Coordinates of C-alpha atoms in Angstrom, one line a residue:
M1 CA 201.6 158.7 201.4
F2 CA 201.5 155.2 202.4
D3 CA 200.9 154.2 206.0
G4 CA 202.2 150.8 205.1
A5 CA 202.7 148.3 202.1
A6 CA 204.3 145.1 202.3
L7 CA 207.1 144.6 201.5
A8 CA 208.3 146.2 198.1
T9 CA 206.4 149.0 196.7
G10 CA 206.7 150.8 193.3
A11 CA 204.4 153.8 192.3
W12 CA 203.8 155.5 188.9
V13 CA 202.1 158.5 188.0
N14 CA 200.7 159.0 184.4
G15 CA 203.3 156.2 183.4
R16 CA 206.2 157.9 185.2
K17 CA 207.9 156.0 188.0
V18 CA 207.9 158.4 191.1
G19 CA 209.6 156.0 193.5
R20 CA 210.2 152.6 195.1
H21 CA 210.1 151.6 198.9
E22 CA 211.4 148.5 200.3
G23 CA 210.0 147.7 203.8
G24 CA 206.5 146.6 205.0
Y25 CA 205.9 148.2 208.1
A26 CA 206.8 152.1 208.0
R27 CA 205.0 155.0 206.8
F28 CA 206.7 156.4 203.6
R29 CA 206.1 159.4 201.3
L30 CA 206.9 159.9 197.7
D31 CA 206.9 163.2 196.0
V32 CA 204.9 163.1 192.8
T33 CA 204.8 167.0 192.1
D34 CA 206.6 166.9 188.9
A35 CA 204.6 163.7 187.5
L36 CA 201.3 165.5 188.0
L37 CA 199.2 167.0 185.1
V38 CA 196.4 169.4 185.2
G39 CA 193.1 167.6 185.1
R40 CA 192.9 163.7 185.4
N41 CA 196.0 161.8 186.5
T42 CA 196.5 158.1 186.7
I43 CA 198.3 156.4 189.5
A44 CA 199.5 152.7 189.6
V45 CA 200.9 151.0 192.5
R46 CA 202.6 147.4 192.5
V47 CA 203.3 145.9 196.0
D48 CA 205.2 142.5 196.3
N49 CA 205.8 140.7 199.5
S50 CA 208.1 138.2 197.8
K51 CA 211.1 137.2 200.1
V52 CA 214.4 138.9 198.6
P53 CA 217.7 139.0 200.3
Q54 CA 217.9 142.8 200.8
I55 CA 214.6 143.3 202.4
A56 CA 214.1 142.5 206.0
P57 CA 212.4 140.6 207.7
L58 CA 214.0 137.4 206.1
G59 CA 213.0 135.1 209.1
G60 CA 210.5 135.0 211.9
D61 CA 207.8 132.9 213.3
F62 CA 205.0 134.9 211.7
T63 CA 202.9 135.3 208.5
V64 CA 204.3 138.1 206.3
F65 CA 201.0 139.7 204.9
G66 CA 201.2 141.7 201.8
G67 CA 199.3 144.5 199.8
L68 CA 198.2 147.9 200.6
Y69 CA 197.1 147.1 204.3
R70 CA 197.1 150.5 205.6
P71 CA 195.5 153.8 204.1
V72 CA 196.9 155.6 201.3
S73 CA 196.8 159.5 201.1
L74 CA 197.4 162.2 198.8
V75 CA 198.7 165.3 200.5
S76 CA 199.3 168.7 199.2
T77 CA 201.4 171.6 200.8
D78 CA 202.3 175.0 200.3
D79 CA 205.9 175.7 198.6
V80 CA 206.9 176.5 202.2
H81 CA 206.0 173.6 204.6
I82 CA 207.4 171.4 207.3
D83 CA 209.3 168.6 205.8
M84 CA 207.4 165.7 204.5
M85 CA 210.3 163.6 203.5
D86 CA 212.3 162.9 206.7
H87 CA 211.9 159.0 206.5
G88 CA 208.2 159.4 207.1
G89 CA 208.3 161.3 210.4
P90 CA 206.2 164.5 211.1
G91 CA 209.0 167.0 210.5
V92 CA 208.7 168.1 213.9
Y93 CA 210.6 166.7 217.0
V94 CA 210.0 167.6 220.7
S95 CA 212.1 166.3 223.6
T96 CA 212.5 167.1 227.3
P97 CA 216.3 167.3 227.8
H98 CA 215.6 168.3 231.6
I99 CA 212.9 167.9 234.0
D100 CA 212.6 168.8 237.8
A101 CA 209.7 169.6 240.1
K102 CA 209.6 173.3 239.1
K103 CA 210.1 173.1 235.2
A104 CA 210.8 171.2 232.4
R105 CA 213.0 172.3 229.4
I106 CA 211.2 171.7 225.9
R107 CA 213.3 171.5 222.8
A108 CA 211.5 171.5 219.5
R109 CA 213.4 170.6 216.2
T110 CA 211.3 171.6 213.0
L111 CA 212.5 171.0 209.5
V112 CA 211.3 173.7 207.3
T113 CA 211.5 173.2 203.4
N114 CA 211.2 175.9 200.8
D115 CA 210.2 174.2 197.5
G116 CA 209.6 177.7 196.0
S117 CA 211.9 179.5 193.4
Q118 CA 212.7 182.4 196.0
T119 CA 214.6 182.7 199.4
E120 CA 212.1 183.0 202.3
R121 CA 212.6 184.6 205.6
L122 CA 210.3 182.5 208.1
H123 CA 209.2 182.3 211.7
V124 CA 208.6 179.2 213.2
V125 CA 206.4 179.1 216.4
N126 CA 205.8 176.2 218.9
S127 CA 202.9 176.5 221.3
I128 CA 202.6 174.1 223.9
R129 CA 199.0 173.4 224.9
D130 CA 197.8 171.6 228.0
A131 CA 195.1 168.9 227.9
Q132 CA 192.3 171.6 227.8
G133 CA 194.2 173.3 224.5
R134 CA 195.4 176.4 226.6
E135 CA 198.8 177.8 225.8
V136 CA 201.2 177.3 228.7
A137 CA 204.4 178.0 227.1
Q138 CA 205.9 178.9 223.7
C139 CA 209.2 179.0 222.0
H140 CA 210.1 180.4 218.4
E141 CA 212.9 181.1 216.0
S142 CA 213.1 182.8 212.8
V143 CA 215.3 181.4 209.9
T144 CA 216.2 182.0 206.2
V145 CA 215.4 179.1 203.9
K146 CA 216.9 179.2 200.3
A147 CA 215.1 178.0 197.4
G148 CA 214.9 174.3 197.1
G149 CA 216.4 174.1 200.7
T150 CA 215.6 172.4 204.0
V151 CA 216.6 174.2 207.3
S152 CA 216.6 172.5 211.0
V153 CA 215.2 174.9 213.2
I154 CA 215.7 174.5 217.0
A155 CA 213.9 176.4 219.7
E156 CA 213.7 175.9 223.5
T157 CA 211.7 177.0 226.2
H158 CA 210.8 176.0 229.9
L159 CA 207.4 174.6 230.8
P160 CA 206.7 175.7 234.5
D161 CA 205.1 173.3 237.1
P162 CA 205.0 170.3 234.4
H163 CA 202.2 167.9 234.9
L164 CA 204.1 164.8 234.1
W165 CA 203.2 161.8 232.0
N166 CA 203.2 159.1 234.8
G167 CA 202.5 155.8 233.2
V168 CA 198.9 154.0 233.7
S169 CA 198.2 156.1 236.7
D170 CA 198.3 159.4 235.1
P171 CA 199.2 159.6 231.3
Y172 CA 199.0 163.6 231.0
L173 CA 199.3 164.7 227.6
Y174 CA 200.3 168.1 226.3
S175 CA 200.2 169.0 222.6
V176 CA 202.8 171.1 220.5
V177 CA 201.2 173.1 217.9
T178 CA 203.9 174.3 215.4
T179 CA 203.2 176.9 212.9
V180 CA 205.4 178.3 209.9
T181 CA 204.7 182.0 208.7
D182 CA 206.4 184.2 206.4
A183 CA 207.5 187.7 206.3
R184 CA 204.2 189.0 205.4
G185 CA 202.8 187.1 208.5
R186 CA 200.9 184.5 206.3
E187 CA 200.6 181.1 207.8
R188 CA 202.3 178.5 205.5
D189 CA 202.0 175.2 207.4
R190 CA 200.9 173.9 210.7
I191 CA 201.2 170.6 212.5
E192 CA 200.1 169.2 215.9
T193 CA 202.4 166.6 217.8
P194 CA 201.9 165.0 221.1
L195 CA 204.1 165.9 224.2
G196 CA 204.4 163.7 227.2
V197 CA 206.7 165.3 229.8
R198 CA 208.5 162.4 231.4
S199 CA 212.1 160.8 232.0
I200 CA 213.1 157.3 231.8
E201 CA 216.1 155.6 233.2
I202 CA 216.9 151.9 233.1
T203 CA 219.1 150.5 235.9
A204 CA 220.7 147.1 236.8
D205 CA 219.4 147.1 240.4
H206 CA 215.9 149.0 240.2
G207 CA 214.7 148.1 236.9
L208 CA 213.2 150.9 235.1
L209 CA 212.6 154.5 236.7
L210 CA 209.8 156.4 235.4
N211 CA 210.3 160.2 236.5
G212 CA 213.0 159.2 238.8
R213 CA 211.0 156.3 240.6
P214 CA 211.0 152.6 240.3
Y215 CA 208.2 151.6 237.8
A216 CA 207.1 148.0 237.4
V217 CA 206.9 147.4 233.7
H218 CA 204.9 144.0 233.3
G219 CA 202.8 143.3 230.1
V220 CA 202.6 141.4 227.0
V221 CA 204.0 141.1 223.5
F222 CA 201.4 142.6 221.0
F223 CA 202.3 141.1 217.7
N224 CA 200.1 143.2 215.5
S225 CA 196.3 143.9 215.1
E226 CA 195.2 141.0 212.8
R227 CA 191.6 139.5 211.8
P228 CA 190.9 136.2 210.2
G229 CA 190.5 136.6 206.4
R230 CA 192.0 140.0 206.4
G231 CA 195.4 139.6 208.1
T232 CA 196.8 143.0 208.8
A233 CA 194.3 145.0 206.8
I234 CA 192.5 146.2 209.9
T235 CA 191.0 149.4 211.0
D236 CA 191.8 152.1 213.5
R237 CA 188.9 151.0 215.5
E238 CA 190.1 147.3 215.6
V239 CA 193.7 148.6 216.7
S240 CA 191.9 150.7 219.6
A241 CA 190.0 147.4 220.6
D242 CA 192.9 145.3 220.8
M243 CA 194.8 148.2 222.8
Q244 CA 191.8 148.1 225.3
V245 CA 191.9 144.4 225.7
I246 CA 195.6 144.8 226.9
A247 CA 194.7 147.9 229.0
D248 CA 191.9 145.8 230.7
L249 CA 194.5 143.2 231.8
G250 CA 196.2 145.6 233.8
A251 CA 199.5 145.7 231.8
T252 CA 201.9 148.6 232.0
G253 CA 204.0 147.9 229.2
V254 CA 203.6 146.2 225.9
R255 CA 206.3 145.0 223.3
F256 CA 205.4 145.8 219.9
V257 CA 206.7 143.1 217.6
H258 CA 208.5 142.5 215.3
F259 CA 208.2 145.6 213.2
Q260 CA 206.7 149.0 213.5
H261 CA 203.0 149.1 214.3
P262 CA 200.5 151.6 213.0
Q263 CA 200.3 155.1 214.4
R264 CA 196.9 154.2 216.2
A265 CA 198.8 151.9 218.4
Y266 CA 201.3 154.4 219.7
R267 CA 198.6 157.0 220.1
E268 CA 196.5 154.4 222.2
A269 CA 199.7 153.6 224.2
D270 CA 200.4 157.3 224.8
R271 CA 197.0 158.1 226.2
R272 CA 196.6 154.9 228.1
G273 CA 199.9 155.2 229.8
L274 CA 201.5 152.0 228.6
L275 CA 205.2 151.8 228.1
V276 CA 206.4 150.6 224.8
W277 CA 209.4 148.6 223.4
T278 CA 209.1 148.8 219.6
E279 CA 211.6 147.3 217.1
V280 CA 212.8 146.7 213.6
P281 CA 212.1 143.7 211.7
L282 CA 215.4 142.3 212.2
N283 CA 214.3 138.6 213.2
G284 CA 216.1 135.3 212.9
V285 CA 218.1 135.8 209.7
I286 CA 220.2 138.3 208.2
D287 CA 221.8 138.5 204.8
A288 CA 225.4 139.5 204.7
G289 CA 225.1 142.0 201.7
E290 CA 225.4 145.7 202.1
A291 CA 221.9 146.1 200.7
F292 CA 220.3 144.4 203.5
Q293 CA 222.2 146.5 206.2
R294 CA 221.2 149.5 204.4
N295 CA 217.5 148.3 204.3
V296 CA 217.5 147.7 208.2
E297 CA 219.2 150.7 208.8
Q298 CA 216.6 152.6 206.9
Q299 CA 213.7 151.0 208.9
M300 CA 215.4 151.9 212.1
R301 CA 215.5 155.6 210.9
E302 CA 212.0 155.4 209.7
L303 CA 210.9 153.8 213.4
I304 CA 212.6 156.5 215.2
A305 CA 211.6 159.6 213.0
Q306 CA 207.9 158.3 213.0
N307 CA 207.6 157.5 216.7
F308 CA 210.0 160.0 218.3
N309 CA 207.3 162.3 219.8
H310 CA 205.3 159.3 221.6
P311 CA 206.0 159.5 225.4
S312 CA 205.0 155.9 225.6
V313 CA 208.0 154.7 223.5
A314 CA 210.8 153.7 226.0
V315 CA 213.3 151.8 224.2
W316 CA 214.2 150.9 220.7
G317 CA 214.6 147.4 219.5
L318 CA 217.4 146.5 217.5
G319 CA 216.3 142.9 216.5
N320 CA 215.0 139.6 217.9
E321 CA 216.7 136.0 218.0
I322 CA 219.2 136.1 215.2
Y323 CA 220.1 132.7 214.9
A324 CA 223.8 132.8 213.5
E325 CA 226.9 133.8 215.5
N326 CA 229.3 135.6 213.0
P327 CA 230.9 138.8 212.1
D328 CA 228.1 139.8 210.0
V329 CA 225.6 139.5 212.7
L330 CA 227.6 141.7 214.9
R331 CA 228.2 144.2 212.1
V332 CA 224.4 144.7 211.3
I333 CA 223.7 145.1 215.2
K334 CA 226.3 147.4 215.7
A335 CA 225.3 149.6 212.8
L336 CA 221.8 149.8 214.0
Q337 CA 223.0 150.8 217.6
G338 CA 225.0 153.5 215.8
V339 CA 221.8 154.6 214.0
A340 CA 219.6 154.7 217.0
A341 CA 222.1 156.6 219.1
A342 CA 222.7 159.2 216.6
A343 CA 218.9 159.4 215.8
D344 CA 217.7 159.4 219.5
P345 CA 220.4 159.6 222.3
S346 CA 217.4 160.0 224.9
R347 CA 216.3 156.4 224.7
P348 CA 218.3 153.3 225.2
T349 CA 218.1 150.5 222.8
V350 CA 217.3 146.8 223.5
Y351 CA 218.0 143.4 221.6
A352 CA 215.9 140.4 222.4
H353 CA 218.3 137.4 222.8
C354 CA 217.6 133.6 222.8
C355 CA 219.0 130.2 222.4
Q356 CA 222.6 130.8 222.7
A357 CA 224.9 132.0 225.6
D358 CA 223.6 134.7 227.7
D359 CA 226.7 136.6 227.2
A360 CA 227.1 136.2 223.4
P361 CA 228.5 139.1 221.8
K362 CA 225.5 140.1 219.7
A363 CA 223.5 140.2 223.2
M364 CA 225.9 142.8 224.6
I365 CA 225.9 145.6 222.0
S366 CA 222.5 147.3 222.9
D367 CA 222.1 149.8 225.9
V368 CA 220.0 147.1 227.9
G369 CA 219.3 143.5 227.5
A370 CA 216.3 141.3 227.1
Y371 CA 216.1 137.5 226.9
N372 CA 213.2 135.3 225.5
R373 CA 213.0 132.4 227.5
Y374 CA 210.3 129.5 227.4
F375 CA 211.5 127.2 230.4
G376 CA 208.5 124.7 231.0
W377 CA 207.3 124.7 227.6
Y378 CA 210.1 124.0 225.0
P379 CA 211.9 120.8 226.2
D380 CA 215.3 121.9 225.2
Q381 CA 215.2 124.8 227.6
K382 CA 216.2 123.3 231.0
G383 CA 215.6 125.0 234.2
T384 CA 213.0 127.8 235.5
L385 CA 212.6 131.2 234.8
G386 CA 213.3 132.7 238.3
S387 CA 216.3 130.7 238.7
W388 CA 217.8 131.7 235.5
A389 CA 216.9 135.4 236.2
R390 CA 218.6 135.3 239.6
S391 CA 221.5 133.6 238.1
F392 CA 221.9 136.1 235.3
H393 CA 221.7 139.0 237.7
A394 CA 224.4 137.6 240.1
Q395 CA 226.6 136.6 237.0
F396 CA 226.1 140.1 235.2
P397 CA 225.1 142.8 238.1
H398 CA 225.8 145.8 236.0
R399 CA 223.7 144.7 232.8
P400 CA 220.0 145.8 233.0
F401 CA 217.9 143.1 231.5
A402 CA 214.2 142.0 231.0
I403 CA 212.3 139.1 230.1
G404 CA 211.4 139.7 226.5
E405 CA 209.2 136.6 225.9
Y406 CA 207.7 133.8 228.0
G407 CA 204.7 131.8 227.2
A408 CA 202.9 128.3 226.2
G409 CA 200.4 127.3 224.0
G410 CA 196.9 126.9 225.0
S411 CA 193.6 126.1 222.8
I412 CA 190.3 126.7 224.1
R413 CA 189.2 123.4 222.4
D414 CA 191.7 121.4 224.3
Q415 CA 190.3 120.7 227.8
E416 CA 192.0 118.5 230.3
S417 CA 192.0 118.2 234.2
D418 CA 195.4 118.0 235.8
P419 CA 197.3 118.3 232.5
A420 CA 200.7 117.0 231.9
P421 CA 203.2 119.0 229.7
P422 CA 202.1 118.7 226.1
V423 CA 204.3 117.7 223.3
T424 CA 204.6 121.3 222.0
T425 CA 204.6 120.4 218.3
S426 CA 201.5 118.2 218.8
A427 CA 197.9 118.9 218.1
W428 CA 197.1 119.0 222.0
H429 CA 197.5 122.1 223.8
P430 CA 195.3 122.0 226.9
E431 CA 194.2 125.6 228.0
Q432 CA 194.6 124.2 231.7
F433 CA 198.3 123.8 231.1
Q434 CA 198.9 127.2 229.7
A435 CA 197.1 128.6 232.8
L436 CA 199.2 126.7 235.1
Y437 CA 202.4 127.6 233.2
H438 CA 201.6 131.2 233.7
E439 CA 200.8 130.8 237.3
R440 CA 204.1 129.2 237.9
N441 CA 206.3 131.8 235.9
W442 CA 204.6 134.9 237.2
R443 CA 205.0 133.8 240.9
E444 CA 208.7 133.2 240.0
I445 CA 209.6 136.6 238.6
K446 CA 207.0 139.1 240.1
D447 CA 209.3 140.1 242.8
L448 CA 212.4 140.4 241.0
L449 CA 212.6 144.0 241.1
Y450 CA 215.9 144.3 239.2
L451 CA 214.2 143.3 235.9
W452 CA 213.4 146.3 233.8
G453 CA 210.3 144.5 232.4
S454 CA 208.7 141.2 231.4
F455 CA 206.5 140.5 228.4
V456 CA 204.2 137.5 228.2
W457 CA 204.3 136.0 224.7
V458 CA 201.8 136.9 223.3
A459 CA 198.4 139.1 223.8
F460 CA 196.6 137.5 220.9
D461 CA 197.2 134.3 218.9
V462 CA 199.3 135.1 215.9
A463 CA 199.3 133.9 212.2
S464 CA 202.3 131.8 211.5
D465 CA 201.9 129.8 208.5
G466 CA 205.1 127.5 209.2
R467 CA 203.3 126.3 212.3
A468 CA 201.5 122.9 212.4
E469 CA 200.5 122.4 216.0
G470 CA 197.7 123.1 218.4
D471 CA 194.1 122.8 217.4
R472 CA 194.9 124.3 213.9
N473 CA 197.7 124.8 211.3
G474 CA 199.0 128.1 210.7
I475 CA 198.5 129.7 214.2
N476 CA 200.9 130.2 217.2
D477 CA 198.3 129.6 220.0
K478 CA 200.3 131.2 222.9
G479 CA 197.9 134.0 223.0
L480 CA 196.0 135.0 226.0
V481 CA 193.1 135.8 223.7
T482 CA 192.2 133.9 220.6
Y483 CA 193.1 135.1 217.1
D484 CA 189.6 136.2 216.5
R485 CA 189.4 138.3 219.6
E486 CA 186.3 136.6 220.7
V487 CA 187.4 134.5 223.7
K488 CA 190.0 135.5 226.5
K489 CA 191.7 132.3 227.9
D490 CA 192.0 131.4 231.4
A491 CA 195.5 132.7 231.3
Y492 CA 194.3 136.2 230.6
F493 CA 192.3 136.2 233.8
W494 CA 195.4 135.1 235.8
Y495 CA 197.4 138.0 234.9
Q496 CA 194.3 140.3 235.2
A497 CA 193.7 139.1 238.8
N498 CA 197.4 140.1 239.5
W499 CA 197.9 143.2 237.7
S500 CA 194.5 145.0 237.6
D501 CA 193.1 147.2 240.3
R502 CA 189.7 146.9 239.1
P503 CA 187.8 144.2 241.0
M504 CA 187.5 140.9 238.9
L505 CA 186.4 137.5 239.3
H506 CA 186.9 134.4 236.7
L507 CA 185.8 130.9 237.1
A508 CA 188.8 128.9 235.7
D509 CA 188.1 125.7 233.7
S510 CA 184.7 126.6 232.6
R511 CA 185.1 125.5 229.2
H512 CA 185.8 122.1 230.5
R513 CA 182.3 121.3 229.9
Y514 CA 182.4 117.2 230.0
R515 CA 183.9 115.6 233.1
T516 CA 184.5 111.9 233.8
S517 CA 185.3 112.0 237.4
S518 CA 182.7 112.8 240.2
K519 CA 185.3 115.0 241.9
T520 CA 187.0 118.2 240.6
Q521 CA 188.6 121.1 242.0
V522 CA 187.0 124.7 241.6
K523 CA 189.6 127.4 241.0
V524 CA 188.8 131.1 240.8
Y525 CA 191.0 133.9 239.5
T526 CA 190.3 137.1 241.4
N527 CA 191.9 140.3 243.2
T528 CA 188.9 140.0 245.9
A529 CA 189.5 138.8 249.6
K530 CA 187.3 135.9 249.5
V531 CA 184.8 134.1 247.1
H532 CA 181.6 132.1 247.7
L533 CA 180.6 128.9 245.9
Q534 CA 177.4 127.2 244.9
V535 CA 177.1 124.1 243.0
N536 CA 173.5 123.0 241.9
G537 CA 172.1 125.6 244.3
Q538 CA 174.0 124.3 247.3
D539 CA 176.1 126.7 249.3
L540 CA 179.8 125.3 249.6
G541 CA 181.0 128.2 251.7
D542 CA 183.6 130.8 251.1
A543 CA 187.4 130.4 250.1
S544 CA 190.0 132.7 251.2
V545 CA 192.1 134.0 248.3
R546 CA 195.7 133.3 248.3
E547 CA 198.1 134.6 245.6
H548 CA 194.9 135.7 243.6
I549 CA 193.3 132.2 243.6
A550 CA 190.4 131.0 245.5
L551 CA 190.5 127.0 245.4
W552 CA 188.0 124.2 246.5
P553 CA 190.1 121.1 245.9
D554 CA 187.6 118.4 246.2
V555 CA 184.1 119.2 244.8
S556 CA 181.4 116.6 244.0
L557 CA 179.4 116.6 240.9
R558 CA 176.2 114.8 240.3
P559 CA 175.5 112.8 237.1
G560 CA 174.3 115.0 234.4
L561 CA 174.3 118.7 234.4
N562 CA 176.0 120.7 237.2
D563 CA 175.6 124.5 237.7
V564 CA 178.5 126.1 239.2
L565 CA 178.3 129.6 240.5
V566 CA 181.0 131.9 242.1
T567 CA 180.4 135.4 243.7
A568 CA 182.4 138.1 245.2
E569 CA 181.7 141.6 246.2
G570 CA 178.9 141.8 243.9
L571 CA 180.7 140.0 241.0
K572 CA 179.8 136.4 239.6
D573 CA 180.8 133.9 237.1
Q574 CA 179.2 130.5 236.3
A575 CA 179.8 127.4 234.4
A576 CA 177.6 124.4 233.4
W577 CA 179.8 121.1 233.7
I578 CA 178.3 117.7 232.7
Y579 CA 179.5 114.5 234.7
D580 CA 179.4 111.3 232.6
P581 CA 182.0 108.8 233.1
A582 CA 181.5 107.6 229.5
S583 CA 181.5 110.7 227.8
P584 CA 182.9 110.5 224.2
F585 CA 183.8 114.2 224.4
A586 CA 186.3 113.6 227.2
T587 CA 188.7 111.2 225.4
A588 CA 192.4 110.7 226.4
P589 CA 194.4 113.2 224.6
T590 CA 197.5 112.4 222.4
G591 CA 200.5 114.6 222.6
R592 CA 201.4 114.4 226.3
G593 CA 205.1 115.2 227.1
T594 CA 207.4 114.7 230.0
A595 CA 207.5 116.6 233.3
V596 CA 209.1 120.1 233.3
E597 CA 210.9 121.7 236.1
V598 CA 209.2 124.2 238.2
E599 CA 210.2 126.3 241.4
S600 CA 208.3 125.4 244.7
P601 CA 205.8 128.2 245.4

């Protein structure tokens, strides 16, 4: 069993080819039974991440890492077992067709395989356990499975007084333990799957409804867990650490782009109550051939089978920003829509559209819409995020939509007071401009209750070999956190102040160490009511907090070192700024751009 190998994988056992898989991000399994010998066996694996026309992705603003970057396991089963070959899925799929205050209907579909030589009479039991492991409901069915056959077994029951999975406020999880026993009472297989009892509906007027109530979905795009020097070859612990950073932000949703993520990421979302948009790697470019369409359909089936049981998954993504407009593009997206609707009619589909007409035919195929918009960053996108969203809603009042991406570059090495918009392709991406961009854009959209979600691009800086901008090549620096995960940028704390219920305080602009002006503003992001300021031990009083910002607009600095300390409700943050009008570290940047349009607060 391969948890992930990019992009094309071939495997041999004792010199005999046992299978090939095309696609770099989903789990897949190969049945090697017939190739095994008693005693020592030799296993060979070849992985190739070359770009070939039949394997998605063919485009995208990211580095396609290669190799065996996720675990590989050797799994043995009884002749009678829960199916292992259903697109890498668990073989047990649990849904909740109906939920009300008194009960929830639970349906379990189990694929049972008999690899033996005789017909078997089998009993399938699904035991629903609460968070303490106590059985609270059960459903079971008996079935006859012929030799060499696989049978789908459906069983239903009612769960009384269900404890709902209710997002970040109460992400309650049951589990379902499925056992298969034979006519003599012997247990032949057992598997445990998560169960979150919840309903999701997406509307055009009230956004996303979780368990029948409007639920504000705001969060980040999570590209992948990566680390310098290792790319995507990371551990479960590192995935959990990344998800902790996102949870600490106060996010309620996360978009997993642009491909299937490791199972640990979905499990973390389940237990933290984060709603997930997850998608196949159909990005930027398609190939018109039938082989490519078969490949993306395969990857969609894998995505759904492997993540069907995660209550965090709210929508299935059909793709992102396909540039071409032609019948082949429509054919591929429509095919994926059909695959998703057949595999999981309980969840809506979404396509992330950009850079063409809002009502382009490819943008209207999915059940709900989403738009990647970078007003205020890329100069070719004119307008503001808020005015665009209001205009779209007025023009298409019955179309649910989200903001799939918005963001701006920001480097912790680039520091500038009162920055003008930078040239996006230049080496100068001041951290201060990124923070201002997000201040403006969040204010514009935070009260638009018809949005079913909004997602900042991106949680962490992303490896992108094709980029040559910001403070270093090969990195998309729009992250709220640096690529190495060591530094949270100012913009991170802006969102934390707005989204988190946990008291927080952050002194903005703290890395702007060298100052050439004796006057400066002091700005603090916080969710407290007021903040106190000291500079060089001198009390400068309290500032009331307005829209999560405390501001002192005109603070004097003395020549040399200045100690700045802000406090509120037992919290503190501080910085050391050096005022030197001749400082060689405060040279004028290159790469300034022109003014961008913003809405008045």
